[in-house]
mmCIF file of C-alpha atoms in Angstrom:
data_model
loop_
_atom_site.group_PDB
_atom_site.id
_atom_site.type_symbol
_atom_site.label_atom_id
_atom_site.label_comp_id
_atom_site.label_asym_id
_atom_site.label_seq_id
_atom_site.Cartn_x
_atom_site.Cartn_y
_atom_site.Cartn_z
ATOM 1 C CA UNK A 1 117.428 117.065 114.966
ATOM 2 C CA UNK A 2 115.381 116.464 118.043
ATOM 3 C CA UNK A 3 114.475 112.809 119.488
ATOM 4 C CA UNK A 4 110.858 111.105 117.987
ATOM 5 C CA UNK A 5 111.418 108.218 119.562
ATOM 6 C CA UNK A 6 113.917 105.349 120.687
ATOM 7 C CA UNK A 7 112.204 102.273 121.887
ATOM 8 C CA UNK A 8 112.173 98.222 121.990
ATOM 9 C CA UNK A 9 108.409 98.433 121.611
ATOM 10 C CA UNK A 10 107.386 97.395 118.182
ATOM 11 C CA UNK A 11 103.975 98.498 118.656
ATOM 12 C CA UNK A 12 104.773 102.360 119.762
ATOM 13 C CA UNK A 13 107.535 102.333 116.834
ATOM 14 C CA UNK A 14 104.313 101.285 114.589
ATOM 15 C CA UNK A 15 102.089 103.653 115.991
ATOM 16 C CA UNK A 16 104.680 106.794 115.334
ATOM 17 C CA UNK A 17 105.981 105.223 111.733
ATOM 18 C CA UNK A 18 101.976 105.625 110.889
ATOM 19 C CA UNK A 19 101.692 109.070 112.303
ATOM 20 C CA UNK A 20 104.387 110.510 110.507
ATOM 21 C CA UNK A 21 104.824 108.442 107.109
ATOM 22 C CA UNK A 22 101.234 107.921 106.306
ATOM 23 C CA UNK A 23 99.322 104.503 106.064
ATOM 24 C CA UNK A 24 101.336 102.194 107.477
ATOM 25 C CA UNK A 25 100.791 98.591 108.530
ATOM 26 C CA UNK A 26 104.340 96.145 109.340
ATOM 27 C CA UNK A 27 105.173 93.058 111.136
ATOM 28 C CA UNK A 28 107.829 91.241 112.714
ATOM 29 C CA UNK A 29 109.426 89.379 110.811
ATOM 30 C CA UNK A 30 112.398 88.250 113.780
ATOM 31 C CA UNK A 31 110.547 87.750 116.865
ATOM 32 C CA UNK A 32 113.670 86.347 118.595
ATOM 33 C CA UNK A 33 115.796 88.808 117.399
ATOM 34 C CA UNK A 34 116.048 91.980 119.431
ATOM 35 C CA UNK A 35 114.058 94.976 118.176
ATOM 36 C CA UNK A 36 115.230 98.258 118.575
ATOM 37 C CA UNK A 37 114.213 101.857 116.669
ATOM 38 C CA UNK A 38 115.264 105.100 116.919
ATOM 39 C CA UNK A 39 113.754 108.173 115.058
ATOM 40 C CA UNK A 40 115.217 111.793 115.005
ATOM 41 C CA UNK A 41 113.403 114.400 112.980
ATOM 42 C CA UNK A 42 114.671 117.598 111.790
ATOM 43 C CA UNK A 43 113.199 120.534 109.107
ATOM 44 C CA UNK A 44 115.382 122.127 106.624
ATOM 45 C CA UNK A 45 113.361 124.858 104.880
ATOM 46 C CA UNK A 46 109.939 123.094 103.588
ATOM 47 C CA UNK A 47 111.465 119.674 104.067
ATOM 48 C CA UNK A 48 110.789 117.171 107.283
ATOM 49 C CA UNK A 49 113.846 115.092 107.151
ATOM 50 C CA UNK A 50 113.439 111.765 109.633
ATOM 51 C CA UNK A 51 116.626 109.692 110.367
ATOM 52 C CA UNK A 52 115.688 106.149 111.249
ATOM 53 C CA UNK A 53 117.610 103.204 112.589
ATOM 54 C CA UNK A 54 116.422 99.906 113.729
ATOM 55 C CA UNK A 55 117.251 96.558 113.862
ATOM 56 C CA UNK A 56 114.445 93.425 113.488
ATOM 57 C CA UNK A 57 113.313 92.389 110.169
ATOM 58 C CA UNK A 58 110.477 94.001 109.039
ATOM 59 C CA UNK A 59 107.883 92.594 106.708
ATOM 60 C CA UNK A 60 105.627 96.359 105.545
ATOM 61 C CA UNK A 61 102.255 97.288 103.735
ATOM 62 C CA UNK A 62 102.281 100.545 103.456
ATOM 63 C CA UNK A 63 99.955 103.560 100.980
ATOM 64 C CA UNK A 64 101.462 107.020 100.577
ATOM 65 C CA UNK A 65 99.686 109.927 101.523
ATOM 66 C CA UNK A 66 99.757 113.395 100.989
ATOM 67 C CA UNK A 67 103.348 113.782 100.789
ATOM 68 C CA UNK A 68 105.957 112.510 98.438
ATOM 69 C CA UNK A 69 108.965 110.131 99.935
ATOM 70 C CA UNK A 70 112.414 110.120 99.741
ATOM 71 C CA UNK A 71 113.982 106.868 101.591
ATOM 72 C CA UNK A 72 117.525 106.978 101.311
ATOM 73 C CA UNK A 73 118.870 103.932 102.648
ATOM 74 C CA UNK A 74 122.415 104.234 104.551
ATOM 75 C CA UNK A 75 123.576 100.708 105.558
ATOM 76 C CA UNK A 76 121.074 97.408 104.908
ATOM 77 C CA UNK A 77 118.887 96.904 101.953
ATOM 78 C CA UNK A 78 114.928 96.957 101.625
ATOM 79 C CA UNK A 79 112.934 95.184 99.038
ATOM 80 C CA UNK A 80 109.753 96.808 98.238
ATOM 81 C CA UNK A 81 107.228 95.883 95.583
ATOM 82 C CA UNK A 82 105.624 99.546 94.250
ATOM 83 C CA UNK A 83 102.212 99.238 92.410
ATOM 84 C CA UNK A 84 103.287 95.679 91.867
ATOM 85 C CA UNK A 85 106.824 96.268 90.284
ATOM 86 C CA UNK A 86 109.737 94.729 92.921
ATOM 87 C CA UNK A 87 112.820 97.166 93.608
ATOM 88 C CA UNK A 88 115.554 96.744 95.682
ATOM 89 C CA UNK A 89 117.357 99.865 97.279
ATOM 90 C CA UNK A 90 120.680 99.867 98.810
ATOM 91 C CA UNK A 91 123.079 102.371 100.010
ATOM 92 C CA UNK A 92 124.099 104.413 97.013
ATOM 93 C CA UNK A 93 120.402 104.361 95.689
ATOM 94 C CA UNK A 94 117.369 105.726 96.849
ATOM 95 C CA UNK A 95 113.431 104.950 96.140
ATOM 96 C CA UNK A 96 110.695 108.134 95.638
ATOM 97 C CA UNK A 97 107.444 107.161 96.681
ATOM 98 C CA UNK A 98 104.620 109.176 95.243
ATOM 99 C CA UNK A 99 101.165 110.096 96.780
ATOM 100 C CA UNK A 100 98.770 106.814 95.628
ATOM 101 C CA UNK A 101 101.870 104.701 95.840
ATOM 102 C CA UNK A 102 101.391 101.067 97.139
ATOM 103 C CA UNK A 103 103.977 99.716 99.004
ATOM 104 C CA UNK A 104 105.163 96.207 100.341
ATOM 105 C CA UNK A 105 108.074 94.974 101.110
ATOM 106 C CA UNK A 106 110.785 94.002 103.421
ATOM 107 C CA UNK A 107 114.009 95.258 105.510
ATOM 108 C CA UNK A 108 117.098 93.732 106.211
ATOM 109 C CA UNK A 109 117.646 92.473 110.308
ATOM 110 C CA UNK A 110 119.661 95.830 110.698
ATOM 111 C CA UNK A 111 118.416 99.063 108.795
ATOM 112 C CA UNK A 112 119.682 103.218 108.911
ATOM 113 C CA UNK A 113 118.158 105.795 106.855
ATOM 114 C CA UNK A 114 117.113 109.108 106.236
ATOM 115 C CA UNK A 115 113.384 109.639 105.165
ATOM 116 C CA UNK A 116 113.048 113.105 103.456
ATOM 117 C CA UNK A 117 108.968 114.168 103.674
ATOM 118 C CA UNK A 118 108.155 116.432 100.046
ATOM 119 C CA UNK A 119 105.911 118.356 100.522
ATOM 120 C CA UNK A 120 102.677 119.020 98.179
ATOM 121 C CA UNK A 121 104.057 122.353 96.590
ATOM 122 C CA UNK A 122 107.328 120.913 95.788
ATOM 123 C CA UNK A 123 106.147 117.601 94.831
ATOM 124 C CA UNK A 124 108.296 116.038 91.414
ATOM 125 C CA UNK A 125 105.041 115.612 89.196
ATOM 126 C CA UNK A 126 106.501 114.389 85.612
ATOM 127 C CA UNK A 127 104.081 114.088 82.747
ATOM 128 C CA UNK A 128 105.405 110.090 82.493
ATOM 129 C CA UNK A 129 105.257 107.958 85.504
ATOM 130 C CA UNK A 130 108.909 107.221 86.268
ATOM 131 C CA UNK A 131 110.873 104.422 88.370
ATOM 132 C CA UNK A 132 110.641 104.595 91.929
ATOM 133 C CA UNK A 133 113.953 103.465 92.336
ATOM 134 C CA UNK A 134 116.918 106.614 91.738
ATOM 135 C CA UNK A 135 120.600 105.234 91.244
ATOM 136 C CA UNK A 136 122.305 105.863 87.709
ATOM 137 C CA UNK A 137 122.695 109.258 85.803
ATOM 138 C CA UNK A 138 123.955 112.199 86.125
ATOM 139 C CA UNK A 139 120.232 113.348 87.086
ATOM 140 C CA UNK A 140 119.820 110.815 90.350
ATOM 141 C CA UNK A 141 123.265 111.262 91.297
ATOM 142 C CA UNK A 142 122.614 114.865 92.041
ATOM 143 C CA UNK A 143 119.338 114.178 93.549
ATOM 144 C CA UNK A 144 121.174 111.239 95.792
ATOM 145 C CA UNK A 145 124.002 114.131 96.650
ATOM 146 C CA UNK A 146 121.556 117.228 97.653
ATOM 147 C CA UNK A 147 119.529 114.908 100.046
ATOM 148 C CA UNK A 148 122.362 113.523 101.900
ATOM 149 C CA UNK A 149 123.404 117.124 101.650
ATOM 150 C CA UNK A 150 120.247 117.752 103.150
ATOM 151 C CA UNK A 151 120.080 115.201 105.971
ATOM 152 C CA UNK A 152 122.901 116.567 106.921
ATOM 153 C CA UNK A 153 121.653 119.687 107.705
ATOM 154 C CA UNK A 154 118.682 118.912 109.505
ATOM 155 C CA UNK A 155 120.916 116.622 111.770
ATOM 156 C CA UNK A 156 123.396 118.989 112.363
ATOM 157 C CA UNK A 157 121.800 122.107 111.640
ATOM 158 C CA UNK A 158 125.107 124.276 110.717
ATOM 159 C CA UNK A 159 124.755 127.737 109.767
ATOM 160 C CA UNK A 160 123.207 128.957 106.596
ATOM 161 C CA UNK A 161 121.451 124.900 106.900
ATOM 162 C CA UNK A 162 118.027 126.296 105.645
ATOM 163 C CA UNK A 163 119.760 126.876 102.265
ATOM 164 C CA UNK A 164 120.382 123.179 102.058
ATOM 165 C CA UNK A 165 116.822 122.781 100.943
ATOM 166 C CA UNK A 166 117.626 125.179 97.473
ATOM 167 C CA UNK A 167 120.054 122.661 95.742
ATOM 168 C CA UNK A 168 117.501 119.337 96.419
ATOM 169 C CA UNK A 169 114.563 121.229 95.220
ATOM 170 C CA UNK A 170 116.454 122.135 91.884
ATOM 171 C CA UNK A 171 117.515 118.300 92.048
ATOM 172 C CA UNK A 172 113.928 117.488 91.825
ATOM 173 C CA UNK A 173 112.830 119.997 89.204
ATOM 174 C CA UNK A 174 115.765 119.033 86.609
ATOM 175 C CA UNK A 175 114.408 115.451 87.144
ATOM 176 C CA UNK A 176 110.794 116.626 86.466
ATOM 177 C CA UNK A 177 112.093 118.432 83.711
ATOM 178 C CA UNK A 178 113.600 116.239 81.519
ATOM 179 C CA UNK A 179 110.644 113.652 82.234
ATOM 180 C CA UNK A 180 108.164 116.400 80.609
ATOM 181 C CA UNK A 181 110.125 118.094 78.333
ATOM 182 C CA UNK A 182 110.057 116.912 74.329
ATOM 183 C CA UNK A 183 112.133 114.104 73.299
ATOM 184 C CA UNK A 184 116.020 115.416 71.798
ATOM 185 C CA UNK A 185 118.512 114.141 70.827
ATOM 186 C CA UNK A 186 120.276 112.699 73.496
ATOM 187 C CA UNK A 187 124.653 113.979 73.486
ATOM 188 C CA UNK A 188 126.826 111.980 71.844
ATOM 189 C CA UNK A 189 129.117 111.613 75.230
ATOM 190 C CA UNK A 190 126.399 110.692 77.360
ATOM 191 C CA UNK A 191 125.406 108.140 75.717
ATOM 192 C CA UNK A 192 129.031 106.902 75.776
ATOM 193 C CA UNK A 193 129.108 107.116 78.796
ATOM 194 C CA UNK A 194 126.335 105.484 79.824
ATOM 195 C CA UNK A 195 127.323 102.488 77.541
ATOM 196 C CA UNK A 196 130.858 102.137 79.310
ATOM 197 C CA UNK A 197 129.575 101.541 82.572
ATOM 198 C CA UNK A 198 126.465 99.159 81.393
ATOM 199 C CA UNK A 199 129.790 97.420 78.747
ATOM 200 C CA UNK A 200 131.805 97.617 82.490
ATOM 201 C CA UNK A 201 129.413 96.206 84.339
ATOM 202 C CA UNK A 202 128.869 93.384 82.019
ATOM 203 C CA UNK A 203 132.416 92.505 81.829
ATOM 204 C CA UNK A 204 132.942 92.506 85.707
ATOM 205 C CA UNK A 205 129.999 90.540 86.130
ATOM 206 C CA UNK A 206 131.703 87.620 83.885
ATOM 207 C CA UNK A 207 135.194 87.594 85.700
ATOM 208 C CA UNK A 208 133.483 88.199 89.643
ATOM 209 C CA UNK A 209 136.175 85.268 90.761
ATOM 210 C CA UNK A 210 139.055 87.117 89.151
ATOM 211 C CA UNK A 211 141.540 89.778 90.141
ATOM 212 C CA UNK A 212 141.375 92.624 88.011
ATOM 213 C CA UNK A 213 142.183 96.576 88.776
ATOM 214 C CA UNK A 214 140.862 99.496 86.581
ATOM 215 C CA UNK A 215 143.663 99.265 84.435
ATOM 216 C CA UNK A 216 142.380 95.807 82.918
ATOM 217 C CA UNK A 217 139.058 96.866 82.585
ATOM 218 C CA UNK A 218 140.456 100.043 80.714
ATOM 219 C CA UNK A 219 142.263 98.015 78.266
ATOM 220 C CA UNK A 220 139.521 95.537 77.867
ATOM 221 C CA UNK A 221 136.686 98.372 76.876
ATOM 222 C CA UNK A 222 139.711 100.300 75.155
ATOM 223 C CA UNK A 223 139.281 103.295 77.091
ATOM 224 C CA UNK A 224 141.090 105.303 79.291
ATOM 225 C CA UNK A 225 141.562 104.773 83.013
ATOM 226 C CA UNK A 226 140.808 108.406 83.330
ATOM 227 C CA UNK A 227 137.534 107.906 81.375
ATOM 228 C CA UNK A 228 136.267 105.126 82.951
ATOM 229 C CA UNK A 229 136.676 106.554 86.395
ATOM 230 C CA UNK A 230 134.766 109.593 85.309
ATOM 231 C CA UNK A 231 132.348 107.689 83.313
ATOM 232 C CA UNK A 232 131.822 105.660 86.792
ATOM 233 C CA UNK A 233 131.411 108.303 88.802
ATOM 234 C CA UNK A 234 128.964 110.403 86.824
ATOM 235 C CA UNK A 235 127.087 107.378 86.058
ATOM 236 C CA UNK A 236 126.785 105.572 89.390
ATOM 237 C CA UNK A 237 128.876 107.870 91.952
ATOM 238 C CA UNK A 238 131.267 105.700 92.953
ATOM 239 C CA UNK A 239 134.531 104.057 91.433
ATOM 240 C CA UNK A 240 134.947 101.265 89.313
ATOM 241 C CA UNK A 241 136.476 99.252 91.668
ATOM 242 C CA UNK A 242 133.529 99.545 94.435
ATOM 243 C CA UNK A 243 131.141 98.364 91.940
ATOM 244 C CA UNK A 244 132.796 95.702 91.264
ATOM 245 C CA UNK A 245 133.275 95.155 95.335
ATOM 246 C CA UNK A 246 129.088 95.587 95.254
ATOM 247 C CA UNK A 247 128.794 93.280 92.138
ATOM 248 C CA UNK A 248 131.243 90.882 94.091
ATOM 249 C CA UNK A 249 128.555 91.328 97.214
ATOM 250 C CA UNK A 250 125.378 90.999 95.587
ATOM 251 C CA UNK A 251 126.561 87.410 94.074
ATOM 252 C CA UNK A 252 127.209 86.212 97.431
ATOM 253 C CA UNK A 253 123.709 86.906 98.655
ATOM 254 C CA UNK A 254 122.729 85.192 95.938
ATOM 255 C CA UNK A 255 124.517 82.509 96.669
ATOM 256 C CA UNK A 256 123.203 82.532 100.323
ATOM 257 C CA UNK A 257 119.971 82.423 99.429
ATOM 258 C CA UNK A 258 120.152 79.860 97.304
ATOM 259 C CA UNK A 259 119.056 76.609 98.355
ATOM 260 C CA UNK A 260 121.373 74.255 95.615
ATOM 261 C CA UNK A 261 124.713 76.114 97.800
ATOM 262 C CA UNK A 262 123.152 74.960 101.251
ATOM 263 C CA UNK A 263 125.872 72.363 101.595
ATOM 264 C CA UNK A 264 128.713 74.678 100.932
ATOM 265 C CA UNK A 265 130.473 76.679 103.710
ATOM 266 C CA UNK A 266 130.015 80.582 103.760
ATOM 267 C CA UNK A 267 134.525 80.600 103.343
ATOM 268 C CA UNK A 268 133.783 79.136 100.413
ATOM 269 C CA UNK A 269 131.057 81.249 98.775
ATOM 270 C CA UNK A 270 133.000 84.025 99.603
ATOM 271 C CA UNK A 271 135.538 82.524 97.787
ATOM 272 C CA UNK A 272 133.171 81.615 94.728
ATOM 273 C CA UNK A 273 132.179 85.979 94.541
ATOM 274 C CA UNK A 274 136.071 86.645 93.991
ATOM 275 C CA UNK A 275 135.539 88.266 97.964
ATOM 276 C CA UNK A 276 138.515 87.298 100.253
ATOM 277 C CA UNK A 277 137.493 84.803 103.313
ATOM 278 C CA UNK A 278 137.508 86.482 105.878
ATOM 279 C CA UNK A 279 136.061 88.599 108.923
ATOM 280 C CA UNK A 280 136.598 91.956 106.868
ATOM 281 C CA UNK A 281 134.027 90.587 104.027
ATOM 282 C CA UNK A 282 131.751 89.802 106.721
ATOM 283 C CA UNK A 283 131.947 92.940 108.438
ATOM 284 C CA UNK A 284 131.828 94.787 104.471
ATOM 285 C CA UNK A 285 128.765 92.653 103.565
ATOM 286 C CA UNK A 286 127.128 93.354 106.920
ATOM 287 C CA UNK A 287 127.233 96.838 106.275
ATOM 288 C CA UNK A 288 126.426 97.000 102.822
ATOM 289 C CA UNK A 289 123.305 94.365 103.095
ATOM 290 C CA UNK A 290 122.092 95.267 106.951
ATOM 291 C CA UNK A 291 122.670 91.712 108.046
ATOM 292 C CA UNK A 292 125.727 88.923 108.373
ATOM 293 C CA UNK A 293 126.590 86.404 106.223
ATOM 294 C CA UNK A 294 124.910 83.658 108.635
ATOM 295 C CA UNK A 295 121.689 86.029 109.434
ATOM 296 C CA UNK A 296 121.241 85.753 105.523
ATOM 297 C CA UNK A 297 121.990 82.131 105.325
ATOM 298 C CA UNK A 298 119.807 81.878 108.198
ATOM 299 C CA UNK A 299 116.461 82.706 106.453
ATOM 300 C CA UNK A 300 117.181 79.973 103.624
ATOM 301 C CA UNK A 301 117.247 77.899 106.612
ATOM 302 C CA UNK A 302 113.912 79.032 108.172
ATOM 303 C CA UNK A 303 112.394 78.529 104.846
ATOM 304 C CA UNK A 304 113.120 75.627 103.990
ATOM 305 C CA UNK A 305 113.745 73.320 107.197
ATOM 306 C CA UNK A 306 117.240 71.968 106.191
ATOM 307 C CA UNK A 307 120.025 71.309 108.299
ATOM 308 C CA UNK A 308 123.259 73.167 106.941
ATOM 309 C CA UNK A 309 126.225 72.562 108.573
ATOM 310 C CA UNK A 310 127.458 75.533 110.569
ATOM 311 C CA UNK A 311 131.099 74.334 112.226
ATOM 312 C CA UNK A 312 132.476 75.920 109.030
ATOM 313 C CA UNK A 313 130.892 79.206 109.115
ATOM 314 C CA UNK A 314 133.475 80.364 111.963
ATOM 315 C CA UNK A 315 133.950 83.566 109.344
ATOM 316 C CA UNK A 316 130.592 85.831 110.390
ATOM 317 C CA UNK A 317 131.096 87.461 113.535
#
């Protein structure tokens, strides 16, 4: 991957975003916090490949052109509204933006990501207008594998790299594919499947402030640990266990953001998502939502004007 550009300068990071990711229009959202971006592009085969990471809260209205988009976020979160519908992608999950798309949305104060460009010829065109948003299913999870497969290549361009571009574009064909194609019967297992991680999920999501391992949740769905692993990992690509860790996370964002908790410490919403109190869960949900604990708690302040005690937030570094 070669440099594009690493600057403090909002307005040149603006100026490049627009050249290279179509119609593009942002704003600073963090004025006082420092702004920083850095852009590294790379080709694998037909494929631009852009690796972005920045830090400043971005507020972005945005129309794709010409090419289809692949933003596959790493570490923070951004909330986008496409052709009015609101998404949130995370790492793990990845949003496709199609040519016509209208975008708007926000980033998190600290953002990474790789931004795979599709070109015409190889642009997914399904007879049914699908979800932006890619994250469960055996079909995402191998599109979400080939392109970090792919970003990998084009950053470290390894031998035999331009054959990283084969497996995505099959990716995005199988996906096409069973958009178009006739409706079947869907298989028995799959279906399963898919209903032990959505029964899972649900479960979890009741018991966030307990302590439970996969071999409770096994018994409680009355399936085996073995199952349930794969079922996970098939399903979402990761384990039981760090769902329930990003199940455990999103509750205390919610919790952050909500004005009727303002009064309550961040140790203790922690506490209240079954997370442990600590400077480990701040550095975890740092990583996984692209800003700390108090940055979050911050904007509820902004917002709404209240003072919020902070002598007991010690916990966010």
């Amino acid at each position: 991957m070669s440099l594009l550009l690493d600057t403090q300068d909002f307005g040149c990071w603006q100026a490049v975003v627009g050249q290279t990711l179509g119609h593009h229009h942002s704003t600073l959202l963090s004025p006082r916090e420092p702004f920083q971006a850095r852009m590294q592009i790379g080709q694998v085969g037909a494929y631009s490949v852009l690796r972005i990471t920045g830090k400043g809260r971005l507020h972005l209205n945005r129309e794709q052109v010409h090419h289809s988009v692949l933003w596959l976020p790493l570490r923070g979160m951004s909330e986008e509204r496409v052709n009015g519908e609101q998404w949130l992608a995370e790492p793990g999950q990845a949003l496709l933006f199609q040519p016509g798309d209208q975008m708007v949305g926000e980033t998190s104060q600290e953002l990474e990501g790789v931004s795979i460009l599709i070109p015409p010829p190889l642009q997914p065109r399904p007879a049914s207008r699908q979800a932006p948003l890619l994250s469960q299913g055996p079909l995402h999870q191998a599109i979400l594998r080939f392109a970090r497969q792919l970003a990998t290549a084009a950053l470290e361009q390894p031998l035999g790299a331009e054959q990283g571009a084969e497996p995505f574009t099959e990716a995005l064909r199988a996906w096409t594919s069973s958009a178009d194609g006739p409706l079947v019967s869907e298989r028995i297992t799959a279906r399963r499947r898919r209903d032990t991680v959505h029964q899972a999920r649900e479960w979890m999501g009741q018991r966030l402030q307990e302590r439970f391992g996969v071999h409770e949740l096994s018994e409680a769905l009355e399936v085996s640990s073995r199952q349930l692993q794969y079922s996970f990992l098939q399903e979402l690509g990761r384990s039981p266990m760090a769902e329930a860790k990003r199940l455990r996370l999103h509750h205390l964002r919610a919790l952050l953001r909500d004005p009727l908790q303002s009064r309550r410490s961040i140790a203790e919403l922690m506490a209240a998502s079954g997370l442990v109190a600590s400077g480990v869960t701040s550095a975890d949900y740092r990583r996984w939502c692209g800003e700390s604990p108090r940055q979050t708690r911050r904007q509820l302040r902004c917002s709404s004007a209240q003072t919020i005690p902070s002598d007991r937030d010690r916990l966010d570094a």
